[in-house]
Amino acid sequence: MGDPIIQVTDLCKSYGANTVLRSVNLEVRRQEVVVVIGPSGSGKSTLLRCLNLLEVPEQGDIRIEGRSLLDKGVRITEIRAEVGMVFQRFNLFPHMSVLDNITLSPVRVRKLPKEQAAVKAFELLRKVGLEDKANAAPDSLSGGQAQRVAIARALAMEPKIMLFDEPTSALDPEMVGEVLAVMKELAAEGMTMVVVTHEMGFAREVGDRVLFMERGSIVEEGTPQDVFDCPREERTRLFLSKVL
């Protein structure tokens, strides 16, 4: 693995009296796939959303390529341009075609000419197996297709990091595989990825490192083999006994 591209130090986040993240420390290295697992409400998605300041922590620091996201002078739009994010619910713009969804940010943020952005968009649609859907409306797509478009849209910005927040949890079971296949291909190509998921097979097969979270803290981390086959913590063992 390369040098750290993400560094999280003593991260704390609360909503009123509810503490969601408790002094979380984390490093992610270039080309590493880190999979975050744990029960609902353990802080997994909040941690992910803090990595591009969709949620702002009260305490701690987040650095992307050595730049603190919390420095007053930082341009968060520049940071977000390097960090693609895929959500549970796709978040496609319903009034735009698939092609326009993918080209919007490269044209507006990267200032890419429309023709060049369109060529890139078609390449990405081929990559995710949806070249024939370029002119389709998002509401005409299946859940699996919509999520693959969302991945293509994030990739259109040529990010250095991809964040996935439970990308298959809103899908019918038969559609999960087509989305995971795209994610596996990205991992094989060396994309740095942080993935929050309940797909334990994906975590075991694709993850370089697995983090288990409970009550806002990283309770255990290690290789998939370490965490799944020889968990050290009783809480990890209990969780895995219910999901495997």
PDB file of N, CA and C in Angstrom, residues 8 15 23 43 45 48 74 84-85 91 93 118 127 129 136 161 164 184-185 197 202 205 216 237 241 244:
ATOM      1  N   VAL A   8      -7.632  10.516   9.745  1.00  0.00           N
ATOM      2  CA  VAL A   8      -8.660  10.978  10.675  1.00  0.00           C
ATOM      3  C   VAL A   8      -8.096  10.894  12.082  1.00  0.00           C
ATOM      4  N   TYR A  15     -25.159  14.763  17.801  1.00  0.00           N
ATOM      5  CA  TYR A  15     -26.407  15.433  17.440  1.00  0.00           C
ATOM      6  C   TYR A  15     -27.131  15.697  18.753  1.00  0.00           C
ATOM      7  N   SER A  23     -14.010   9.970  19.330  1.00  0.00           N
ATOM      8  CA  SER A  23     -12.540   9.971  19.172  1.00  0.00           C
ATOM      9  C   SER A  23     -12.064   8.903  18.187  1.00  0.00           C
ATOM     10  N   GLY A  43     -22.465   4.512  13.828  1.00  0.00           N
ATOM     11  CA  GLY A  43     -21.680   5.665  13.392  1.00  0.00           C
ATOM     12  C   GLY A  43     -20.997   5.479  12.050  1.00  0.00           C
ATOM     13  N   SER A  45     -22.087   5.420   8.791  1.00  0.00           N
ATOM     14  CA  SER A  45     -22.424   6.384   7.745  1.00  0.00           C
ATOM     15  C   SER A  45     -22.006   7.798   8.131  1.00  0.00           C
ATOM     16  N   LEU A  48     -18.396   8.205   7.356  1.00  0.00           N
ATOM     17  CA  LEU A  48     -18.194   8.368   5.913  1.00  0.00           C
ATOM     18  C   LEU A  48     -18.568   9.775   5.468  1.00  0.00           C
ATOM     19  N   VAL A  74      -9.662  26.416   3.655  1.00  0.00           N
ATOM     20  CA  VAL A  74      -9.769  25.324   2.682  1.00  0.00           C
ATOM     21  C   VAL A  74     -11.020  25.518   1.814  1.00  0.00           C
ATOM     22  N   GLY A  84     -15.239  11.046  -4.559  1.00  0.00           N
ATOM     23  CA  GLY A  84     -16.551  10.668  -5.068  1.00  0.00           C
ATOM     24  C   GLY A  84     -17.354   9.945  -3.999  1.00  0.00           C
ATOM     25  N   MET A  85     -18.669  10.148  -4.028  1.00  0.00           N
ATOM     26  CA  MET A  85     -19.508   9.482  -3.034  1.00  0.00           C
ATOM     27  C   MET A  85     -20.735   8.873  -3.690  1.00  0.00           C
ATOM     28  N   ASN A  91     -29.634   9.280  -5.557  1.00  0.00           N
ATOM     29  CA  ASN A  91     -29.591  10.742  -5.631  1.00  0.00           C
ATOM     30  C   ASN A  91     -29.358  11.267  -7.045  1.00  0.00           C
ATOM     31  N   PHE A  93     -30.557  13.191 -10.430  1.00  0.00           N
ATOM     32  CA  PHE A  93     -31.498  14.282 -10.692  1.00  0.00           C
ATOM     33  C   PHE A  93     -32.600  13.761 -11.616  1.00  0.00           C
ATOM     34  N   ALA A 118     -19.100  14.428 -22.459  1.00  0.00           N
ATOM     35  CA  ALA A 118     -19.999  13.409 -23.003  1.00  0.00           C
ATOM     36  C   ALA A 118     -19.226  12.157 -23.434  1.00  0.00           C
ATOM     37  N   LYS A 127     -18.417   1.086 -19.088  1.00  0.00           N
ATOM     38  CA  LYS A 127     -17.739   0.426 -17.968  1.00  0.00           C
ATOM     39  C   LYS A 127     -18.744  -0.239 -17.025  1.00  0.00           C
ATOM     40  N   GLY A 129     -21.806  -1.081 -17.922  1.00  0.00           N
ATOM     41  CA  GLY A 129     -22.742  -1.897 -18.682  1.00  0.00           C
ATOM     42  C   GLY A 129     -24.057  -1.239 -19.016  1.00  0.00           C
ATOM     43  N   ALA A 136     -31.858   7.777 -21.261  1.00  0.00           N
ATOM     44  CA  ALA A 136     -32.988   7.352 -20.430  1.00  0.00           C
ATOM     45  C   ALA A 136     -33.203   8.315 -19.262  1.00  0.00           C
ATOM     46  N   ILE A 161     -10.479   9.176  -4.486  1.00  0.00           N
ATOM     47  CA  ILE A 161     -11.076   8.350  -3.433  1.00  0.00           C
ATOM     48  C   ILE A 161     -12.550   8.157  -3.768  1.00  0.00           C
ATOM     49  N   PHE A 164     -18.488   4.777  -0.432  1.00  0.00           N
ATOM     50  CA  PHE A 164     -19.743   4.081  -0.714  1.00  0.00           C
ATOM     51  C   PHE A 164     -20.505   3.914   0.596  1.00  0.00           C
ATOM     52  N   LYS A 184     -16.102  -4.234  -7.383  1.00  0.00           N
ATOM     53  CA  LYS A 184     -14.953  -5.144  -7.399  1.00  0.00           C
ATOM     54  C   LYS A 184     -13.975  -4.765  -8.500  1.00  0.00           C
ATOM     55  N   GLU A 185     -14.516  -4.370  -9.652  1.00  0.00           N
ATOM     56  CA  GLU A 185     -13.653  -3.959 -10.764  1.00  0.00           C
ATOM     57  C   GLU A 185     -12.867  -2.704 -10.393  1.00  0.00           C
ATOM     58  N   THR A 197     -20.954  -1.171   4.427  1.00  0.00           N
ATOM     59  CA  THR A 197     -21.813  -2.179   3.826  1.00  0.00           C
ATOM     60  C   THR A 197     -22.213  -3.255   4.821  1.00  0.00           C
ATOM     61  N   PHE A 202     -18.641  -9.393   0.236  1.00  0.00           N
ATOM     62  CA  PHE A 202     -17.830  -8.359  -0.407  1.00  0.00           C
ATOM     63  C   PHE A 202     -16.692  -7.941   0.516  1.00  0.00           C
ATOM     64  N   GLU A 205     -14.046 -10.670   0.520  1.00  0.00           N
ATOM     65  CA  GLU A 205     -13.382 -10.914  -0.762  1.00  0.00           C
ATOM     66  C   GLU A 205     -12.561  -9.731  -1.249  1.00  0.00           C
ATOM     67  N   GLY A 216     -20.152   4.331  17.984  1.00  0.00           N
ATOM     68  CA  GLY A 216     -19.341   5.472  17.614  1.00  0.00           C
ATOM     69  C   GLY A 216     -17.845   5.284  17.684  1.00  0.00           C
ATOM     70  N   ARG A 237     -17.509 -10.772  17.697  1.00  0.00           N
ATOM     71  CA  ARG A 237     -17.939 -12.163  17.533  1.00  0.00           C
ATOM     72  C   ARG A 237     -19.461 -12.270  17.578  1.00  0.00           C
ATOM     73  N   SER A 241     -21.808 -13.470  14.453  1.00  0.00           N
ATOM     74  CA  SER A 241     -22.621 -14.679  14.619  1.00  0.00           C
ATOM     75  C   SER A 241     -24.047 -14.467  14.120  1.00  0.00           C
ATOM     76  N   LEU A 244     -23.454 -13.727   9.667  1.00  0.00           N
ATOM     77  CA  LEU A 244     -22.804 -14.681   8.765  1.00  0.00           C
ATOM     78  C   LEU A 244     -23.587 -15.974   8.667  1.00  0.00           C
TER      79      LEU A 244
END
